Tab-separated table of C-alpha atoms and ligand atoms in Angstrom:
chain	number	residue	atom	x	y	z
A	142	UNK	CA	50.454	65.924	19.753
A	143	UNK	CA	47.845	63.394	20.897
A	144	UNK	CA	49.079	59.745	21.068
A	145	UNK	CA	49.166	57.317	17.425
A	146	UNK	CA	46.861	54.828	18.323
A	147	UNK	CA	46.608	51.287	17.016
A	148	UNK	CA	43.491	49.776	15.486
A	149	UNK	CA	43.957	46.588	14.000
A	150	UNK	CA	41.174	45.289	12.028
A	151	UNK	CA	39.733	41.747	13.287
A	152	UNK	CA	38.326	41.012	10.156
A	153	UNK	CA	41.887	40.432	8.785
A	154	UNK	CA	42.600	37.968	11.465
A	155	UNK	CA	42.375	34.097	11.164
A	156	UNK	CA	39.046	33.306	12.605
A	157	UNK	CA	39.868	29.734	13.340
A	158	UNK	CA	42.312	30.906	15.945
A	159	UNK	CA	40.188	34.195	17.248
A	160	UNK	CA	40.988	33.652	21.069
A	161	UNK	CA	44.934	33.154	20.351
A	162	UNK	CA	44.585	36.686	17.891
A	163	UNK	CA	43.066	38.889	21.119
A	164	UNK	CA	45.784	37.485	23.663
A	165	UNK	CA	48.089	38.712	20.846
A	166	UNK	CA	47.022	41.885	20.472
A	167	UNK	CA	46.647	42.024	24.487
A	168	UNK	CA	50.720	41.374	24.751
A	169	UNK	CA	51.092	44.337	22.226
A	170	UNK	CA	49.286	46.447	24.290
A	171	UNK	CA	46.732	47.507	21.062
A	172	UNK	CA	44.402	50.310	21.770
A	173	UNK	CA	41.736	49.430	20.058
A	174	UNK	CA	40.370	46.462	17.893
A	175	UNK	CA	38.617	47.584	15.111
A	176	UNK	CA	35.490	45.462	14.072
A	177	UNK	CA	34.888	45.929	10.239
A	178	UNK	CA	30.895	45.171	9.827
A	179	UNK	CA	29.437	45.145	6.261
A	180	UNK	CA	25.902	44.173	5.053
A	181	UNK	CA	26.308	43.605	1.177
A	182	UNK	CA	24.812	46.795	0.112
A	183	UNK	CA	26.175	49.703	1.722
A	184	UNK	CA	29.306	47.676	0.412
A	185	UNK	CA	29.259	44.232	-1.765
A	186	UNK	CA	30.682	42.003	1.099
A	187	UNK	CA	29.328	40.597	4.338
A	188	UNK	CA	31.568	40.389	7.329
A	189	UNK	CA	30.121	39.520	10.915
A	190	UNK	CA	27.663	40.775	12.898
A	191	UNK	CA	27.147	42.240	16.614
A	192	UNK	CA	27.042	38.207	18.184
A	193	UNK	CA	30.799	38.277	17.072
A	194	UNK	CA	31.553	41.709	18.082
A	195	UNK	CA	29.959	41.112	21.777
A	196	UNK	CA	31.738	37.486	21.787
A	197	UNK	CA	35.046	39.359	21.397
A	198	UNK	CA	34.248	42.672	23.529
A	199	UNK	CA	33.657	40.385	26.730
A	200	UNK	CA	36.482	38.576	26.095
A	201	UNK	CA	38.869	41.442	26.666
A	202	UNK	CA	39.696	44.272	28.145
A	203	UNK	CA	41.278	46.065	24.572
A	204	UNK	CA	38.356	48.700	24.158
A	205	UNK	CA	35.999	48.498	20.620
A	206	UNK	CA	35.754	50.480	18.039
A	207	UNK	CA	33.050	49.875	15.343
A	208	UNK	CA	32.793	50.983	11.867
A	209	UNK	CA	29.794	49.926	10.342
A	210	UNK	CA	30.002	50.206	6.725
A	211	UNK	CA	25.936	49.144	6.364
A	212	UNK	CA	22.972	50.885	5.690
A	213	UNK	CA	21.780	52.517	8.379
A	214	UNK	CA	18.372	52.442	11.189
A	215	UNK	CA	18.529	53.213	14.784
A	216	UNK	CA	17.520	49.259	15.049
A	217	UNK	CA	20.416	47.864	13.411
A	218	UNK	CA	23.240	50.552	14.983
A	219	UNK	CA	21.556	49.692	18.249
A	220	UNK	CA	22.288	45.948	17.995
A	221	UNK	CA	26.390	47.160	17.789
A	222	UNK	CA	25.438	48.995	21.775
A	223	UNK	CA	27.831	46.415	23.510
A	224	UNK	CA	29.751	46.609	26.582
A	225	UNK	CA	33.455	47.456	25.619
A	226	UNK	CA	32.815	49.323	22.663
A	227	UNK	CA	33.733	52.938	23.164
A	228	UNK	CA	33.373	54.022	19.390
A	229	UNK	CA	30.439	53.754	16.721
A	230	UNK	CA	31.691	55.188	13.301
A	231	UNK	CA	28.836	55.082	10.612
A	232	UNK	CA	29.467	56.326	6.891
A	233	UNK	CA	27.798	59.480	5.996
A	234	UNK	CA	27.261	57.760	2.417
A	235	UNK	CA	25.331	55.031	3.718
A	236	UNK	CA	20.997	54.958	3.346
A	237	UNK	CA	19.598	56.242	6.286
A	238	UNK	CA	22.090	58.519	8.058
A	239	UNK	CA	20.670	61.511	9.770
A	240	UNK	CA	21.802	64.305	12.337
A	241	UNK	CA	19.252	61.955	14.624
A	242	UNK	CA	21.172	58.635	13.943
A	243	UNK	CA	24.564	60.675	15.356
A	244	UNK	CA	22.667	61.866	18.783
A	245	UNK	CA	21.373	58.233	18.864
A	246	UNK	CA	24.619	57.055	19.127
A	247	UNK	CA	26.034	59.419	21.180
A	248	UNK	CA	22.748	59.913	23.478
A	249	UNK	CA	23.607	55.888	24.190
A	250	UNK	CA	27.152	56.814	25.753
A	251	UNK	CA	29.487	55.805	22.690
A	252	UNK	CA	31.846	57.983	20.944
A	253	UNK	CA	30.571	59.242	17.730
A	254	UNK	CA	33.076	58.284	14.359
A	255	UNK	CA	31.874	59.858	10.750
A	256	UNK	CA	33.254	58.038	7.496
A	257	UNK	CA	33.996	59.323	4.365
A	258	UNK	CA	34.594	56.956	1.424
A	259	UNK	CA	37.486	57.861	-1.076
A	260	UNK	CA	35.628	59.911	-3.471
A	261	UNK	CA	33.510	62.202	-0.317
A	262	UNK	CA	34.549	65.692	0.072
A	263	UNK	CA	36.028	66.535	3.359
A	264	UNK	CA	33.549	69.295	3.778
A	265	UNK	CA	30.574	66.904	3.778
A	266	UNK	CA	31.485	66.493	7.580
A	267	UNK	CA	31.258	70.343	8.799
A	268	UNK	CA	27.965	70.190	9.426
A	269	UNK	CA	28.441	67.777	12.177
A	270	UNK	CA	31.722	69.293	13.598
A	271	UNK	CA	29.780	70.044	16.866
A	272	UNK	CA	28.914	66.437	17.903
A	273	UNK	CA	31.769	64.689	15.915
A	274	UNK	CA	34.511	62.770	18.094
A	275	UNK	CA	36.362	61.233	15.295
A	276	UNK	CA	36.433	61.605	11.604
A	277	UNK	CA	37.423	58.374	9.836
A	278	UNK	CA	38.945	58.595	6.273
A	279	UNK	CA	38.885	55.902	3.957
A	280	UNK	CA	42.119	55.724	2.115
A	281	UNK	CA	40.445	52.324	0.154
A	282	UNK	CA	37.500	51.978	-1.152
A	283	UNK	CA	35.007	50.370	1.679
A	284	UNK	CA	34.314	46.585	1.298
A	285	UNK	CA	37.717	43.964	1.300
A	286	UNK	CA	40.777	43.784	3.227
A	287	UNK	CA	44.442	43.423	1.777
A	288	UNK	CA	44.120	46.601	-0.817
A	289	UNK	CA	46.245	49.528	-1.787
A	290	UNK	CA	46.089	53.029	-0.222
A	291	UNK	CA	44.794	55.300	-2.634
A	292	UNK	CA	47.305	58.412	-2.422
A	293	UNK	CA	45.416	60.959	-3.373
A	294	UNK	CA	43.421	60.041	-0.427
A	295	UNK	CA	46.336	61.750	1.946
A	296	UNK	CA	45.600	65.487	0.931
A	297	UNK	CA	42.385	64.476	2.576
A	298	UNK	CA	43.235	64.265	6.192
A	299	UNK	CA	45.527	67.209	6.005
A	300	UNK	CA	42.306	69.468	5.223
A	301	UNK	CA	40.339	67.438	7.993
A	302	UNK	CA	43.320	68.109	10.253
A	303	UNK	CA	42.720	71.833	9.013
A	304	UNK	CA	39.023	71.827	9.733
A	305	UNK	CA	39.029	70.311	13.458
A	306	UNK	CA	42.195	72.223	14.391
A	307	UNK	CA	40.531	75.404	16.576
A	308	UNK	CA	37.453	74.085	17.104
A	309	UNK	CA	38.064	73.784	20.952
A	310	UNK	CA	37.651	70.096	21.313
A	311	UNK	CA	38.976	67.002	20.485
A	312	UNK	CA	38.361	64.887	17.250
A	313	UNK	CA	40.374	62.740	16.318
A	314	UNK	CA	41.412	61.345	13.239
A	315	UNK	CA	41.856	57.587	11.899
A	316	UNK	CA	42.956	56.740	8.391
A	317	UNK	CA	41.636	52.694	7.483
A	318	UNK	CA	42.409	50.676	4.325
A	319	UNK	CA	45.853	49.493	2.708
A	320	UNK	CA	48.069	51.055	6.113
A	321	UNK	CA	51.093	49.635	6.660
A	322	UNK	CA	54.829	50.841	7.949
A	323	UNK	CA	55.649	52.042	4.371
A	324	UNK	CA	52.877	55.072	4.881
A	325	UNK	CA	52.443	55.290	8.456
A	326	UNK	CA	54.663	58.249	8.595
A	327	UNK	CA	52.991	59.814	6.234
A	328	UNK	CA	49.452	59.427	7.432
A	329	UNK	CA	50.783	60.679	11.319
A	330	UNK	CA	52.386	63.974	9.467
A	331	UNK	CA	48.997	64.939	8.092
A	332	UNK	CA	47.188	64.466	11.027
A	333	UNK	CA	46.156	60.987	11.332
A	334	UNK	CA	46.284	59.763	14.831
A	335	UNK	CA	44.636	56.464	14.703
A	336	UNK	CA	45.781	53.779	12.490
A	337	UNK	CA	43.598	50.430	11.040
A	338	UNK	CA	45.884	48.032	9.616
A	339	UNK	CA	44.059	44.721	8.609
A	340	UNK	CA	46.110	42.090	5.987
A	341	UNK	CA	49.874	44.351	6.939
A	342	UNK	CA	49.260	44.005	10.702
A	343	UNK	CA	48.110	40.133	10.994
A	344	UNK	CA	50.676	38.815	8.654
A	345	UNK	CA	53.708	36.812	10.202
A	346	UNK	CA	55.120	38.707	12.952
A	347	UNK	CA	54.260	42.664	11.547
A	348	UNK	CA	52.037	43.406	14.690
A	349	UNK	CA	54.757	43.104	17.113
A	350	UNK	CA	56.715	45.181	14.010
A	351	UNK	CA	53.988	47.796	13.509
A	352	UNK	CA	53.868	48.660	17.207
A	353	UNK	CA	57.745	49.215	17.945
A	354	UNK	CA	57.404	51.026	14.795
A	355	UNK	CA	54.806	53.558	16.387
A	356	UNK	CA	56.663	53.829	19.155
A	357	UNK	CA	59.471	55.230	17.416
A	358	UNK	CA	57.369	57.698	15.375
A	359	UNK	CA	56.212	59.528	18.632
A	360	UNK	CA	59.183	59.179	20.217
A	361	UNK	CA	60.321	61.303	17.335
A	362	UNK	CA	57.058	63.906	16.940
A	363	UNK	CA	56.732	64.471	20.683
B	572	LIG	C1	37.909	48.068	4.389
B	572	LIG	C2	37.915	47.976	5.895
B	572	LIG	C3	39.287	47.992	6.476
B	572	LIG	C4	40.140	46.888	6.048
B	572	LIG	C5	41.540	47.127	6.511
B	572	LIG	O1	36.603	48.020	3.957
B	572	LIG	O2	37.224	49.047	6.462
B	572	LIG	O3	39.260	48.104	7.887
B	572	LIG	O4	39.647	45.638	6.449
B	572	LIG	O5	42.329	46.147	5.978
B	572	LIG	P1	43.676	46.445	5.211
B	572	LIG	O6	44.577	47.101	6.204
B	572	LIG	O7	44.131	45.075	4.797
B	572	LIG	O8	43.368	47.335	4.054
B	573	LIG	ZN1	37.351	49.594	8.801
């Protein structure tokens, strides 16, 4: 099986202390930091924007990977084209996505993510299993930090485990809202391979927790 990866979410971080956060997640040997972006109307919350994202990208070597939960033009996905980001996930939901906007993305040399909200059929996502590189299922519902996995959202990445599996080439799969060591497990056993933890992961010492915790899990699926 492919590796678990590690995405912890930045927006769950303590901003006054942003450059002690990335030499943390540096030490813990992260794989990628995950950079939550929200406009107040795909989703009712604001976040940051790409001057924080390219602040943080150039300030380490832990490789980017975006998820904008906005409503979507090639100007504003363009203004996320930084150095160090190797991923650009973008909701299917959201105003303004098109077959065109995915091509865009990829066309510019970043790895193409599709998101699915809670309530979004799996299937909505077949007709871009040809350019797809990773699927992204929302086990929350899009917009705030610190909430509770929706179970029923589990079945979910079993079937989009179902759907890549034969295709020939490699999607991967990364589960994002209300993770934590408690359903980790789970998540890995039906298919998820890359994890976002925001609140769980940046609270006391759970990073350094969360990762010997991974370890262990594939140690054990290996
Ligand atoms: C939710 C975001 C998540 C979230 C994760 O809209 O996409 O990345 O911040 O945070 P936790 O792990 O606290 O749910
Ligand atoms: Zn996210």
């Amino acid at each position: 099986m492919s590796k678990i990866k590690m995405a912890p979410s930045i927006f769950a971080a303590n901003f006054l202390n942003l450059g002690e956060e990335i030499d943390r997640l540096e030490k813990l040997g992260v794989d990628y930091i995950h950079y939550d972006i929200m406009d107040n109307h795909f989703v009712p919350n604001i976040s940051f924007g790409p001057l924080v994202v390219e602040t943080i990208s150039k300030s380490t070597s832990i490789k980017g990977d975006v998820h904008l939960m906005i409503d979507l033009s090639k100007d504003v996905v363009s203004r996320f084209f930084v150095k160090g980001i190797e991923i650009i996930t973008v909701h299917i939901e959201a105003d303004g996505f098109s077959r065109e906007l995915c091509e865009f993305i990829k066309e510019n040399g970043f790895r193409l993510g599709l998101a699915i909200k809670p309530k979004t059929e799996v299937e909505a996502v077949i007709p871009y299993l040809d350019i797809v590189d990773m699927v992204l299922v929302m086990t929350v519902e899009p917009g705030f930090s610190g909430q509770k996995l929706i179970q029923e959202t589990i079945p979910k990445v079993r079937k989009v485990r179902d759907l890549i599996s034969g295709l020939g080439r490699e999607v991967e799969i990364e589960v994002d809202g209300g993770v934590n060591i408690d359903n980790a497990s789970e998540l890995v056993e039906n298919g998820a391979n890359v994890l976002v933890m925001g609140s769980f992961f940046f609270s006391g010492n759970n990073g350094e927790k969360v990762v010997n915790f991974l370890r262990g899990i594939h140690e054990k699926v290996s």
